[in-house]
PDB file of C-alpha atoms and ligand atoms in Angstrom:
ATOM      1  CA  LEU A1331      -6.336 -23.444  21.444  1.00 51.00           C
ATOM      2  CA  HIS A1332      -5.877 -25.020  24.829  1.00 59.00           C
ATOM      3  CA  LEU A1333      -5.217 -23.129  28.020  1.00 60.00           C
ATOM      4  CA  GLU A1334      -3.990 -25.151  30.930  1.00 69.00           C
ATOM      5  CA  GLU A1335      -6.145 -24.999  34.012  1.00 72.00           C
ATOM      6  CA  LYS A1336      -3.548 -22.980  35.919  1.00 65.00           C
ATOM      7  CA  TYR A1337      -3.778 -20.122  33.437  1.00 74.00           C
ATOM      8  CA  LEU A1338      -7.533 -19.793  33.847  1.00 86.00           C
ATOM      9  CA  GLN A1339      -8.700 -17.178  36.347  1.00 87.00           C
ATOM     10  CA  PRO A1340      -5.081 -16.051  36.617  1.00 90.00           C
ATOM     11  CA  GLU A1341      -3.210 -14.706  39.577  1.00 93.00           C
ATOM     12  CA  THR A1342      -2.718 -10.956  39.691  1.00 96.00           C
ATOM     13  CA  LYS A1343       0.339  -8.857  40.516  1.00 97.00           C
ATOM     14  CA  GLU A1344       0.754  -5.101  40.547  1.00 98.00           C
ATOM     15  CA  VAL A1345       3.071  -3.145  38.260  1.00 98.00           C
ATOM     16  CA  ASN A1346       3.740   0.392  39.541  1.00 97.00           C
ATOM     17  CA  GLY A1347       0.678   0.116  41.770  1.00 97.00           C
ATOM     18  CA  ILE A1348      -1.614  -0.996  38.915  1.00 98.00           C
ATOM     19  CA  LEU A1349      -3.222  -4.420  39.095  1.00 98.00           C
ATOM     20  CA  MET A1350      -2.277  -6.693  36.178  1.00 98.00           C
ATOM     21  CA  THR A1351      -2.269 -10.401  35.571  1.00 97.00           C
ATOM     22  CA  LYS A1352       0.853 -12.027  36.981  1.00 96.00           C
ATOM     23  CA  MET A1353       1.877 -12.953  33.445  1.00 95.00           C
ATOM     24  CA  ILE A1354       1.799  -9.311  32.338  1.00 97.00           C
ATOM     25  CA  SER A1355       3.623  -8.287  35.487  1.00 98.00           C
ATOM     26  CA  ASP A1356       6.353 -10.883  35.030  1.00 97.00           C
ATOM     27  CA  ASN A1357       6.801  -9.790  31.423  1.00 97.00           C
ATOM     28  CA  TRP A1358       6.730  -6.082  32.178  1.00 98.00           C
ATOM     29  CA  ASP A1359      10.278  -5.166  31.067  1.00 98.00           C
ATOM     30  CA  LYS A1360       9.621  -6.520  27.596  1.00 98.00           C
ATOM     31  CA  ILE A1361       6.307  -4.688  27.373  1.00 98.00           C
ATOM     32  CA  TRP A1362       7.785  -1.400  28.584  1.00 98.00           C
ATOM     33  CA  ASN A1363      10.546  -1.714  25.962  1.00 98.00           C
ATOM     34  CA  PHE A1364       8.151  -2.441  23.111  1.00 98.00           C
ATOM     35  CA  GLN A1365       9.253  -0.666  19.942  1.00 98.00           C
ATOM     36  CA  ALA A1366       6.460   1.364  18.404  1.00 98.00           C
ATOM     37  CA  LYS A1367       6.776   2.656  14.837  1.00 98.00           C
ATOM     38  CA  PRO A1368       5.783   6.075  13.534  1.00 98.00           C
ATOM     39  CA  ASN A1369       3.029   4.607  11.354  1.00 98.00           C
ATOM     40  CA  ASP A1370       1.481   2.478  14.110  1.00 98.00           C
ATOM     41  CA  LEU A1371      -2.070   3.289  15.120  1.00 98.00           C
ATOM     42  CA  LEU A1372      -2.900   2.519  18.737  1.00 98.00           C
ATOM     43  CA  ILE A1373      -6.438   2.062  20.047  1.00 99.00           C
ATOM     44  CA  ALA A1374      -6.311   2.754  23.779  1.00 98.00           C
ATOM     45  CA  THR A1375      -9.198   2.318  26.191  1.00 98.00           C
ATOM     46  CA  TYR A1376     -10.116   1.408  29.706  1.00 97.00           C
ATOM     47  CA  ALA A1377     -11.531  -2.144  29.590  1.00 98.00           C
ATOM     48  CA  LYS A1378     -15.104  -2.349  28.280  1.00 97.00           C
ATOM     49  CA  ALA A1379     -15.185   1.177  26.884  1.00 96.00           C
ATOM     50  CA  GLY A1380     -15.908   0.129  23.291  1.00 98.00           C
ATOM     51  CA  THR A1381     -12.509  -1.158  22.168  1.00 98.00           C
ATOM     52  CA  THR A1382     -13.830  -3.897  19.885  1.00 98.00           C
ATOM     53  CA  TRP A1383     -16.332  -1.516  18.315  1.00 98.00           C
ATOM     54  CA  THR A1384     -13.606   1.040  17.565  1.00 98.00           C
ATOM     55  CA  GLN A1385     -11.332  -1.708  16.225  1.00 98.00           C
ATOM     56  CA  GLU A1386     -14.023  -2.788  13.752  1.00 98.00           C
ATOM     57  CA  ILE A1387     -14.648   0.802  12.624  1.00 98.00           C
ATOM     58  CA  VAL A1388     -10.924   1.389  12.113  1.00 98.00           C
ATOM     59  CA  ASP A1389     -10.473  -1.896  10.238  1.00 98.00           C
ATOM     60  CA  MET A1390     -13.405  -1.073   7.945  1.00 98.00           C
ATOM     61  CA  ILE A1391     -11.903   2.356   7.236  1.00 98.00           C
ATOM     62  CA  GLN A1392      -8.447   0.933   6.566  1.00 98.00           C
ATOM     63  CA  ASN A1393      -9.938  -1.649   4.192  1.00 98.00           C
ATOM     64  CA  ASP A1394     -12.201   0.858   2.399  1.00 98.00           C
ATOM     65  CA  GLY A1395     -15.303  -0.963   3.568  1.00 98.00           C
ATOM     66  CA  ASP A1396     -14.242  -4.353   2.179  1.00 98.00           C
ATOM     67  CA  LEU A1397     -16.165  -6.817   4.358  1.00 98.00           C
ATOM     68  CA  GLN A1398     -14.202  -9.819   3.103  1.00 98.00           C
ATOM     69  CA  LYS A1399     -10.923  -8.299   4.251  1.00 98.00           C
ATOM     70  CA  CYS A1400     -12.361  -7.484   7.666  1.00 98.00           C
ATOM     71  CA  GLN A1401     -13.371 -11.134   7.977  1.00 98.00           C
ATOM     72  CA  ARG A1402      -9.740 -12.281   7.601  1.00 98.00           C
ATOM     73  CA  ALA A1403      -9.331 -13.029  11.319  1.00 97.00           C
ATOM     74  CA  SER A1404     -10.823 -12.450  14.743  1.00 97.00           C
ATOM     75  CA  THR A1405     -10.498  -8.989  16.268  1.00 98.00           C
ATOM     76  CA  PHE A1406      -7.734 -10.114  18.638  1.00 96.00           C
ATOM     77  CA  ASP A1407      -5.601 -11.442  15.767  1.00 96.00           C
ATOM     78  CA  ARG A1408      -6.148  -8.442  13.523  1.00 98.00           C
ATOM     79  CA  HIS A1409      -4.969  -5.976  16.169  1.00 98.00           C
ATOM     80  CA  PRO A1410      -2.375  -7.208  18.674  1.00 98.00           C
ATOM     81  CA  PHE A1411      -3.194  -6.401  22.305  1.00 98.00           C
ATOM     82  CA  ILE A1412       0.329  -5.336  23.229  1.00 98.00           C
ATOM     83  CA  GLU A1413       0.487  -6.063  26.973  1.00 98.00           C
ATOM     84  CA  TRP A1414      -1.614  -9.236  26.880  1.00 98.00           C
ATOM     85  CA  THR A1415       0.686 -12.062  27.906  1.00 96.00           C
ATOM     86  CA  LEU A1416      -0.126 -15.744  27.529  1.00 92.00           C
ATOM     87  CA  PRO A1417       1.931 -18.855  28.158  1.00 87.00           C
ATOM     88  CA  PRO A1418       3.708 -20.246  25.071  1.00 84.00           C
ATOM     89  CA  PRO A1419       2.790 -21.676  22.611  1.00 82.00           C
ATOM     90  CA  LEU A1420      -0.103 -19.224  22.728  1.00 84.00           C
ATOM     91  CA  ASN A1421       0.580 -15.895  21.075  1.00 87.00           C
ATOM     92  CA  SER A1422       1.153 -12.989  23.382  1.00 95.00           C
ATOM     93  CA  GLY A1423       0.354  -9.506  22.151  1.00 98.00           C
ATOM     94  CA  LEU A1424       4.022  -8.608  21.815  1.00 97.00           C
ATOM     95  CA  ASP A1425       4.759 -11.634  19.652  1.00 96.00           C
ATOM     96  CA  LEU A1426       1.811 -10.863  17.379  1.00 97.00           C
ATOM     97  CA  ALA A1427       2.812  -7.209  17.133  1.00 98.00           C
ATOM     98  CA  ASN A1428       6.456  -7.949  16.402  1.00 97.00           C
ATOM     99  CA  LYS A1429       5.475 -10.380  13.641  1.00 96.00           C
ATOM    100  CA  MET A1430       2.974  -8.045  12.026  1.00 97.00           C
ATOM    101  CA  PRO A1431       3.935  -6.079   8.910  1.00 97.00           C
ATOM    102  CA  SER A1432       3.440  -2.300   9.046  1.00 98.00           C
ATOM    103  CA  PRO A1433       1.260  -0.340   9.107  1.00 98.00           C
ATOM    104  CA  ARG A1434       0.027  -1.944  12.312  1.00 98.00           C
ATOM    105  CA  THR A1435      -3.058  -1.230  14.368  1.00 98.00           C
ATOM    106  CA  LEU A1436      -2.517  -2.145  18.007  1.00 98.00           C
ATOM    107  CA  LYS A1437      -4.663  -2.276  21.126  1.00 98.00           C
ATOM    108  CA  THR A1438      -3.910  -1.435  24.751  1.00 99.00           C
ATOM    109  CA  HIS A1439      -5.695  -0.939  28.067  1.00 98.00           C
ATOM    110  CA  LEU A1440      -2.622   0.537  29.756  1.00 98.00           C
ATOM    111  CA  PRO A1441      -3.033   3.713  31.776  1.00 98.00           C
ATOM    112  CA  VAL A1442      -1.236   6.592  30.112  1.00 98.00           C
ATOM    113  CA  GLN A1443       1.763   6.651  32.449  1.00 98.00           C
ATOM    114  CA  MET A1444       2.465   3.002  31.626  1.00 98.00           C
ATOM    115  CA  LEU A1445       2.367   3.259  27.851  1.00 98.00           C
ATOM    116  CA  PRO A1446       5.702   2.076  26.408  1.00 98.00           C
ATOM    117  CA  PRO A1447       7.623   5.341  25.833  1.00 98.00           C
ATOM    118  CA  SER A1448       8.461   4.474  22.215  1.00 98.00           C
ATOM    119  CA  PHE A1449       4.864   5.441  21.300  1.00 98.00           C
ATOM    120  CA  TRP A1450       5.576   9.016  22.409  1.00 98.00           C
ATOM    121  CA  LYS A1451       9.022   9.045  20.881  1.00 98.00           C
ATOM    122  CA  GLU A1452       7.747   7.861  17.493  1.00 98.00           C
ATOM    123  CA  ASN A1453       4.699  10.144  17.695  1.00 98.00           C
ATOM    124  CA  ALA A1454       2.335   7.314  16.714  1.00 98.00           C
ATOM    125  CA  LYS A1455      -1.357   8.164  16.332  1.00 98.00           C
ATOM    126  CA  ILE A1456      -3.590   7.099  19.195  1.00 98.00           C
ATOM    127  CA  ILE A1457      -7.370   6.832  19.379  1.00 98.00           C
ATOM    128  CA  TYR A1458      -8.608   6.840  22.977  1.00 96.00           C
ATOM    129  CA  VAL A1459     -12.223   5.923  23.750  1.00 94.00           C
ATOM    130  CA  ALA A1460     -13.815   6.743  27.115  1.00 91.00           C
ATOM    131  CA  ARG A1461     -17.119   5.344  28.368  1.00 89.00           C
ATOM    132  CA  ASN A1462     -18.967   6.431  31.490  1.00 84.00           C
ATOM    133  CA  ALA A1463     -17.934   4.643  34.677  1.00 83.00           C
ATOM    134  CA  LYS A1464     -21.275   3.053  35.391  1.00 80.00           C
ATOM    135  CA  ASP A1465     -21.527   1.221  32.081  1.00 85.00           C
ATOM    136  CA  CYS A1466     -17.838   0.247  32.221  1.00 89.00           C
ATOM    137  CA  LEU A1467     -18.367  -1.154  35.699  1.00 88.00           C
ATOM    138  CA  VAL A1468     -21.440  -3.181  34.774  1.00 87.00           C
ATOM    139  CA  SER A1469     -19.902  -4.406  31.532  1.00 92.00           C
ATOM    140  CA  TYR A1470     -16.605  -5.286  33.251  1.00 94.00           C
ATOM    141  CA  TYR A1471     -18.431  -7.259  35.934  1.00 92.00           C
ATOM    142  CA  HIS A1472     -20.334  -9.402  33.434  1.00 93.00           C
ATOM    143  CA  PHE A1473     -17.232  -9.780  31.254  1.00 96.00           C
ATOM    144  CA  SER A1474     -15.241 -11.008  34.256  1.00 96.00           C
ATOM    145  CA  ARG A1475     -17.898 -13.649  34.905  1.00 94.00           C
ATOM    146  CA  MET A1476     -17.788 -15.018  31.355  1.00 96.00           C
ATOM    147  CA  ASN A1477     -14.062 -14.620  30.563  1.00 97.00           C
ATOM    148  CA  LYS A1478     -11.837 -17.114  32.356  1.00 95.00           C
ATOM    149  CA  MET A1479      -8.665 -15.265  31.341  1.00 94.00           C
ATOM    150  CA  VAL A1480      -9.338 -12.593  33.965  1.00 96.00           C
ATOM    151  CA  PRO A1481      -9.848 -13.019  37.726  1.00 96.00           C
ATOM    152  CA  ASP A1482     -13.250 -14.008  39.077  1.00 95.00           C
ATOM    153  CA  PRO A1483     -15.172 -10.806  39.950  1.00 95.00           C
ATOM    154  CA  GLY A1484     -16.727 -12.192  43.151  1.00 94.00           C
ATOM    155  CA  SER A1485     -20.125 -10.835  44.158  1.00 90.00           C
ATOM    156  CA  TRP A1486     -21.575  -7.694  42.581  1.00 86.00           C
ATOM    157  CA  GLU A1487     -21.212  -5.810  45.888  1.00 83.00           C
ATOM    158  CA  GLU A1488     -17.557  -6.806  46.183  1.00 89.00           C
ATOM    159  CA  TYR A1489     -16.919  -5.909  42.590  1.00 89.00           C
ATOM    160  CA  VAL A1490     -18.388  -2.421  42.929  1.00 84.00           C
ATOM    161  CA  GLU A1491     -16.047  -1.741  45.836  1.00 86.00           C
ATOM    162  CA  ASN A1492     -13.020  -3.106  44.000  1.00 91.00           C
ATOM    163  CA  PHE A1493     -13.845  -1.083  40.894  1.00 89.00           C
ATOM    164  CA  LYS A1494     -14.250   2.130  42.864  1.00 83.00           C
ATOM    165  CA  ALA A1495     -10.935   1.486  44.641  1.00 86.00           C
ATOM    166  CA  GLY A1496      -9.200   0.744  41.321  1.00 91.00           C
ATOM    167  CA  LYS A1497      -8.464  -2.795  42.460  1.00 95.00           C
ATOM    168  CA  VAL A1498      -9.300  -4.365  39.110  1.00 97.00           C
ATOM    169  CA  LEU A1499      -7.100  -5.207  36.116  1.00 98.00           C
ATOM    170  CA  TRP A1500      -5.632  -2.030  34.555  1.00 98.00           C
ATOM    171  CA  GLY A1501      -6.372  -0.070  37.690  1.00 96.00           C
ATOM    172  CA  SER A1502      -8.659   2.833  38.375  1.00 91.00           C
ATOM    173  CA  TRP A1503     -11.175   3.893  35.730  1.00 90.00           C
ATOM    174  CA  TYR A1504     -10.991   7.441  37.131  1.00 84.00           C
ATOM    175  CA  ASP A1505      -7.228   7.751  36.762  1.00 88.00           C
ATOM    176  CA  HIS A1506      -7.351   6.147  33.302  1.00 92.00           C
ATOM    177  CA  VAL A1507      -9.838   8.477  31.604  1.00 89.00           C
ATOM    178  CA  LYS A1508      -8.318  11.462  33.370  1.00 86.00           C
ATOM    179  CA  GLY A1509      -4.703  10.598  32.580  1.00 90.00           C
ATOM    180  CA  TRP A1510      -5.394  10.099  28.898  1.00 93.00           C
ATOM    181  CA  TRP A1511      -7.525  13.262  28.803  1.00 88.00           C
ATOM    182  CA  HIS A1512      -4.566  15.328  29.953  1.00 88.00           C
ATOM    183  CA  ALA A1513      -2.179  13.581  27.550  1.00 94.00           C
ATOM    184  CA  LYS A1514      -4.297  14.455  24.538  1.00 92.00           C
ATOM    185  CA  ASP A1515      -3.096  18.051  24.414  1.00 90.00           C
ATOM    186  CA  GLN A1516       0.551  17.074  24.125  1.00 95.00           C
ATOM    187  CA  HIS A1517       0.286  14.164  21.702  1.00 97.00           C
ATOM    188  CA  ARG A1518      -1.483  12.940  18.571  1.00 97.00           C
ATOM    189  CA  ILE A1519      -4.506  11.572  20.415  1.00 97.00           C
ATOM    190  CA  LEU A1520      -8.095  11.535  19.179  1.00 96.00           C
ATOM    191  CA  TYR A1521     -10.199  11.332  22.365  1.00 93.00           C
ATOM    192  CA  LEU A1522     -13.654   9.889  21.714  1.00 93.00           C
ATOM    193  CA  PHE A1523     -16.633   8.948  23.872  1.00 90.00           C
ATOM    194  CA  TYR A1524     -18.656   5.754  23.580  1.00 91.00           C
ATOM    195  CA  GLU A1525     -21.799   7.793  24.283  1.00 87.00           C
ATOM    196  CA  ASP A1526     -21.070  10.104  21.336  1.00 88.00           C
ATOM    197  CA  MET A1527     -20.541   7.080  19.095  1.00 93.00           C
ATOM    198  CA  LYS A1528     -23.940   5.739  20.146  1.00 92.00           C
ATOM    199  CA  GLU A1529     -25.592   9.107  19.640  1.00 89.00           C
ATOM    200  CA  ASP A1530     -24.217   9.786  16.173  1.00 93.00           C
ATOM    201  CA  PRO A1531     -21.959   7.095  14.706  1.00 97.00           C
ATOM    202  CA  ARG A1532     -21.659   8.962  11.396  1.00 98.00           C
ATOM    203  CA  ARG A1533     -20.258  12.060  13.092  1.00 95.00           C
ATOM    204  CA  GLU A1534     -17.785  10.065  15.190  1.00 96.00           C
ATOM    205  CA  ILE A1535     -16.654   7.873  12.279  1.00 98.00           C
ATOM    206  CA  GLN A1536     -16.030  11.073  10.318  1.00 98.00           C
ATOM    207  CA  LYS A1537     -13.769  12.255  13.150  1.00 98.00           C
ATOM    208  CA  ILE A1538     -11.815   9.005  12.876  1.00 98.00           C
ATOM    209  CA  LEU A1539     -11.575   9.371   9.083  1.00 98.00           C
ATOM    210  CA  LYS A1540     -10.167  12.857   9.447  1.00 98.00           C
ATOM    211  CA  PHE A1541      -7.693  11.742  12.122  1.00 98.00           C
ATOM    212  CA  LEU A1542      -6.522   8.879   9.888  1.00 98.00           C
ATOM    213  CA  GLU A1543      -6.369  11.228   6.892  1.00 98.00           C
ATOM    214  CA  LYS A1544      -8.657   8.916   4.945  1.00 98.00           C
ATOM    215  CA  GLU A1545     -11.607   9.612   2.705  1.00 97.00           C
ATOM    216  CA  VAL A1546     -14.410   7.235   1.789  1.00 98.00           C
ATOM    217  CA  SER A1547     -17.510   7.654  -0.373  1.00 98.00           C
ATOM    218  CA  GLU A1548     -20.926   8.195   1.253  1.00 98.00           C
ATOM    219  CA  GLU A1549     -21.790   4.668   0.183  1.00 98.00           C
ATOM    220  CA  VAL A1550     -18.794   3.192   1.998  1.00 98.00           C
ATOM    221  CA  LEU A1551     -19.504   5.343   5.044  1.00 98.00           C
ATOM    222  CA  ASP A1552     -23.059   3.962   5.168  1.00 98.00           C
ATOM    223  CA  LYS A1553     -21.653   0.465   4.878  1.00 98.00           C
ATOM    224  CA  ILE A1554     -19.237   1.065   7.762  1.00 98.00           C
ATOM    225  CA  ILE A1555     -22.033   2.427   9.956  1.00 98.00           C
ATOM    226  CA  HIS A1556     -24.190  -0.598   9.232  1.00 98.00           C
ATOM    227  CA  HIS A1557     -21.456  -3.198   9.627  1.00 98.00           C
ATOM    228  CA  THR A1558     -20.271  -1.745  12.949  1.00 98.00           C
ATOM    229  CA  SER A1559     -23.716  -1.414  14.529  1.00 98.00           C
ATOM    230  CA  PHE A1560     -24.207  -3.404  17.716  1.00 98.00           C
ATOM    231  CA  GLU A1561     -26.790  -5.695  16.100  1.00 98.00           C
ATOM    232  CA  VAL A1562     -24.567  -6.619  13.154  1.00 98.00           C
ATOM    233  CA  MET A1563     -21.377  -6.992  15.214  1.00 98.00           C
ATOM    234  CA  LYS A1564     -23.188  -9.202  17.713  1.00 98.00           C
ATOM    235  CA  GLU A1565     -23.772 -11.719  14.906  1.00 98.00           C
ATOM    236  CA  ASN A1566     -20.250 -11.416  13.459  1.00 98.00           C
ATOM    237  CA  PRO A1567     -18.060 -14.288  14.710  1.00 98.00           C
ATOM    238  CA  MET A1568     -14.913 -12.371  13.721  1.00 98.00           C
ATOM    239  CA  ALA A1569     -15.925  -9.528  16.060  1.00 98.00           C
ATOM    240  CA  ASN A1570     -17.952 -11.111  18.860  1.00 98.00           C
ATOM    241  CA  TYR A1571     -15.288 -13.338  20.457  1.00 98.00           C
ATOM    242  CA  THR A1572     -17.226 -16.561  19.807  1.00 97.00           C
ATOM    243  CA  THR A1573     -14.232 -18.101  17.999  1.00 96.00           C
ATOM    244  CA  LEU A1574     -12.665 -18.730  21.427  1.00 94.00           C
ATOM    245  CA  PRO A1575     -13.547 -22.010  23.146  1.00 93.00           C
ATOM    246  CA  THR A1576     -16.227 -21.866  25.846  1.00 94.00           C
ATOM    247  CA  SER A1577     -13.609 -22.937  28.400  1.00 92.00           C
ATOM    248  CA  ILE A1578     -12.144 -19.444  27.919  1.00 93.00           C
ATOM    249  CA  MET A1579     -15.190 -17.320  27.203  1.00 96.00           C
ATOM    250  CA  ASP A1580     -18.587 -18.709  28.069  1.00 96.00           C
ATOM    251  CA  HIS A1581     -21.188 -16.631  26.266  1.00 97.00           C
ATOM    252  CA  SER A1582     -23.988 -18.556  27.961  1.00 96.00           C
ATOM    253  CA  ILE A1583     -22.963 -16.856  31.241  1.00 95.00           C
ATOM    254  CA  SER A1584     -23.016 -13.432  29.572  1.00 94.00           C
ATOM    255  CA  PRO A1585     -22.409 -12.673  25.887  1.00 96.00           C
ATOM    256  CA  PHE A1586     -19.380 -10.538  25.000  1.00 97.00           C
ATOM    257  CA  MET A1587     -21.777  -8.357  22.990  1.00 97.00           C
ATOM    258  CA  ARG A1588     -24.083  -7.916  25.950  1.00 95.00           C
ATOM    259  CA  ARG A1589     -26.242  -4.779  25.622  1.00 91.00           C
ATOM    260  CA  GLY A1590     -24.240  -2.166  23.794  1.00 94.00           C
ATOM    261  CA  THR A1591     -26.172   0.741  25.237  1.00 88.00           C
ATOM    262  CA  ALA A1592     -25.317   4.024  26.951  1.00 83.00           C
ATOM    263  CA  VAL A1593     -26.284   5.003  30.474  1.00 68.00           C
ATOM    264  CA  SER A1594     -29.511   6.694  29.355  1.00 45.00           C
ATOM    265  CA  SER A1595     -31.174   3.290  29.144  1.00 40.00           C
ATOM    266  CA  PRO A1596     -31.633   2.012  32.705  1.00 38.00           C
ATOM    267  CA  ASP A1597     -29.793  -1.138  33.650  1.00 37.00           C
ATOM    268  CA  PRO A1598     -31.125  -2.870  36.769  1.00 34.00           C
ATOM    269  CA  MET A1599     -27.635  -3.909  37.823  1.00 34.00           C
ATOM    270  CA  ALA A1600     -26.213  -0.438  37.412  1.00 36.00           C
ATOM    271  CA  LEU A1601     -29.058   1.230  39.278  1.00 32.00           C
ATOM    272  CA  THR A1602     -27.827  -0.261  42.541  1.00 33.00           C
ATOM    273  CA  THR A1603     -25.060   2.339  42.451  1.00 36.00           C
ATOM    274  CA  ALA A1604     -27.105   5.182  40.975  1.00 38.00           C
ATOM    275  CA  GLY A1605     -26.475   8.434  42.777  1.00 40.00           C
ATOM    276  CA  THR A1606     -23.442   7.178  44.639  1.00 40.00           C
ATOM    277  CA  GLN A1607     -20.932   7.435  41.787  1.00 41.00           C
ATOM    278  CA  PRO A1608     -19.589  10.739  40.549  1.00 42.00           C
ATOM    279  CA  SER A1609     -20.037  11.283  36.821  1.00 47.00           C
ATOM    280  CA  LEU A1610     -17.143  11.004  34.408  1.00 48.00           C
ATOM    281  CA  GLY A1611     -17.272  14.764  33.980  1.00 45.00           C
ATOM    282  CA  GLU A1612     -17.206  15.524  37.697  1.00 47.00           C
ATOM    283  CA  VAL A1613     -14.286  13.230  38.345  1.00 46.00           C
ATOM    284  CA  ALA A1614     -12.032  14.122  35.495  1.00 43.00           C
ATOM    285  CA  GLY A1615     -13.094  17.664  34.663  1.00 44.00           C
ATOM    286  CA  ILE A1616     -14.121  16.464  31.232  1.00 43.00           C
ATOM    287  CA  PRO A1617     -16.930  18.155  29.276  1.00 43.00           C
ATOM    288  CA  LEU A1618     -19.456  15.399  28.731  1.00 40.00           C
ATOM    289  CA  PRO A1619     -22.224  14.869  26.211  1.00 40.00           C
ATOM    290  CA  ALA A1620     -25.564  15.409  27.956  1.00 38.00           C
ATOM    291  CA  THR A1621     -26.660  11.822  27.442  1.00 37.00           C
ATOM    292  CA  THR A1622     -24.149  10.543  29.979  1.00 38.00           C
ATOM    293  CA  VAL A1623     -24.880  13.101  32.657  1.00 33.00           C
ATOM    294  CA  ASP A1624     -28.634  12.494  32.541  1.00 33.00           C
ATOM    295  CA  ASN A1625     -29.872   9.510  34.509  1.00 34.00           C
ATOM    296  CA  TRP A1626     -26.572   9.084  36.295  1.00 32.00           C
TER     297      TRP A1626
HETATM  298  P1  A3P B3026     -21.856  -4.029  27.244  1.00 72.90           P
HETATM  299  O1  A3P B3026     -21.302  -5.094  28.113  1.00 72.90           O
HETATM  300  O2  A3P B3026     -22.347  -2.837  28.008  1.00 72.90           O
HETATM  301  O3  A3P B3026     -22.876  -4.522  26.269  1.00 72.90           O
HETATM  302  P2  A3P B3026     -14.707  -3.698  24.871  1.00 72.90           P
HETATM  303  O4  A3P B3026     -14.697  -4.016  23.422  1.00 72.90           O
HETATM  304  O5  A3P B3026     -13.915  -2.479  25.226  1.00 72.90           O
HETATM  305  O6  A3P B3026     -14.396  -4.883  25.708  1.00 72.90           O
HETATM  306  O7  A3P B3026     -16.187  -3.238  25.245  1.00 72.90           O
HETATM  307  C1  A3P B3026     -17.259  -4.142  25.198  1.00 72.90           C
HETATM  308  C2  A3P B3026     -18.529  -3.361  25.340  1.00 72.90           C
HETATM  309  O8  A3P B3026     -18.790  -2.653  24.112  1.00 72.90           O
HETATM  310  C3  A3P B3026     -19.734  -4.256  25.582  1.00 72.90           C
HETATM  311  O9  A3P B3026     -20.627  -3.449  26.355  1.00 72.90           O
HETATM  312  C4  A3P B3026     -20.213  -4.464  24.163  1.00 72.90           C
HETATM  313  O10 A3P B3026     -21.548  -4.889  24.048  1.00 72.90           O
HETATM  314  C5  A3P B3026     -20.040  -3.063  23.607  1.00 72.90           C
HETATM  315  N1  A3P B3026     -20.017  -3.029  22.139  1.00 72.90           N
HETATM  316  C6  A3P B3026     -19.330  -3.831  21.308  1.00 72.90           C
HETATM  317  N2  A3P B3026     -19.617  -3.530  20.025  1.00 72.90           N
HETATM  318  C7  A3P B3026     -20.497  -2.516  20.054  1.00 72.90           C
HETATM  319  C8  A3P B3026     -21.178  -1.767  19.037  1.00 72.90           C
HETATM  320  N3  A3P B3026     -20.999  -2.019  17.745  1.00 72.90           N
HETATM  321  N4  A3P B3026     -22.023  -0.800  19.450  1.00 72.90           N
HETATM  322  C9  A3P B3026     -22.206  -0.532  20.751  1.00 72.90           C
HETATM  323  N5  A3P B3026     -21.608  -1.208  21.752  1.00 72.90           N
HETATM  324  C10 A3P B3026     -20.750  -2.187  21.406  1.00 72.90           C
END
């Protein structure tokens, strides 16, 4: 895998007022016209909300806890990231998705109003995961330092302002969690919280099982919980993004699997904005688990 210099720290360009990479923007018609299928499963999140974690849980469920099968490829090859556009010969999300046999599990960070309409038309199942703004912000900042496929975040102070103004890739966190929250009543959407998954992974995995109409034995459920814990995933090359060259993701700057904690554990970086940010609940009118409201 070789990315030419000019594709690193890419230019950005808005689509419908939402900041995207220029490559996504230039390819937007194709993305918008993506053909979903009724048996697709889409994992939708704002960036850094626990996408990879949810992908691993879903893959383990779909493979009945077979670790070998879940080791077949890296996360990003197992589940095409539909809007992610790369220069040929690299595989863009659309190419991967169109090549993949059904049933497919796909990933997106698109805000709800920009989801290709075929997903609604085909009534595909969607799992949305929300994470509190403070942890998303901190995680996104460190991720943008280590991942050369997204723009440089600049200084922490600059980044906080850009994040609050929604001037980051995939736009405003506030609009994202709120938009998807309202969509969940009209569509087949399971809306989960990262903080709930931390608090009780068994309970949240059971919600996913029910949504997917799957059953597994207690033994397999225990295996899924163990295999998808932060500590185990951090050491799993097929889930921790270390199969990419360091020219793309440099884990010595900040590991992809960085902390994996919820807001209740203080983060020195995050505390610089403590008290100034509204909580996820306040902003979006969303009932929140107590763990995220405490220590905001
Ligand atoms: P931190 O940077 O706060 O550690 P995404 O997959 O959406 O990009 O989100 C990445 C964030 O999810 C990172 O957050 C990462 O550590 C965390 N994460 C990944 N796997 C996890 C797991 N099994 N348990 C808890 N957090 C996890």
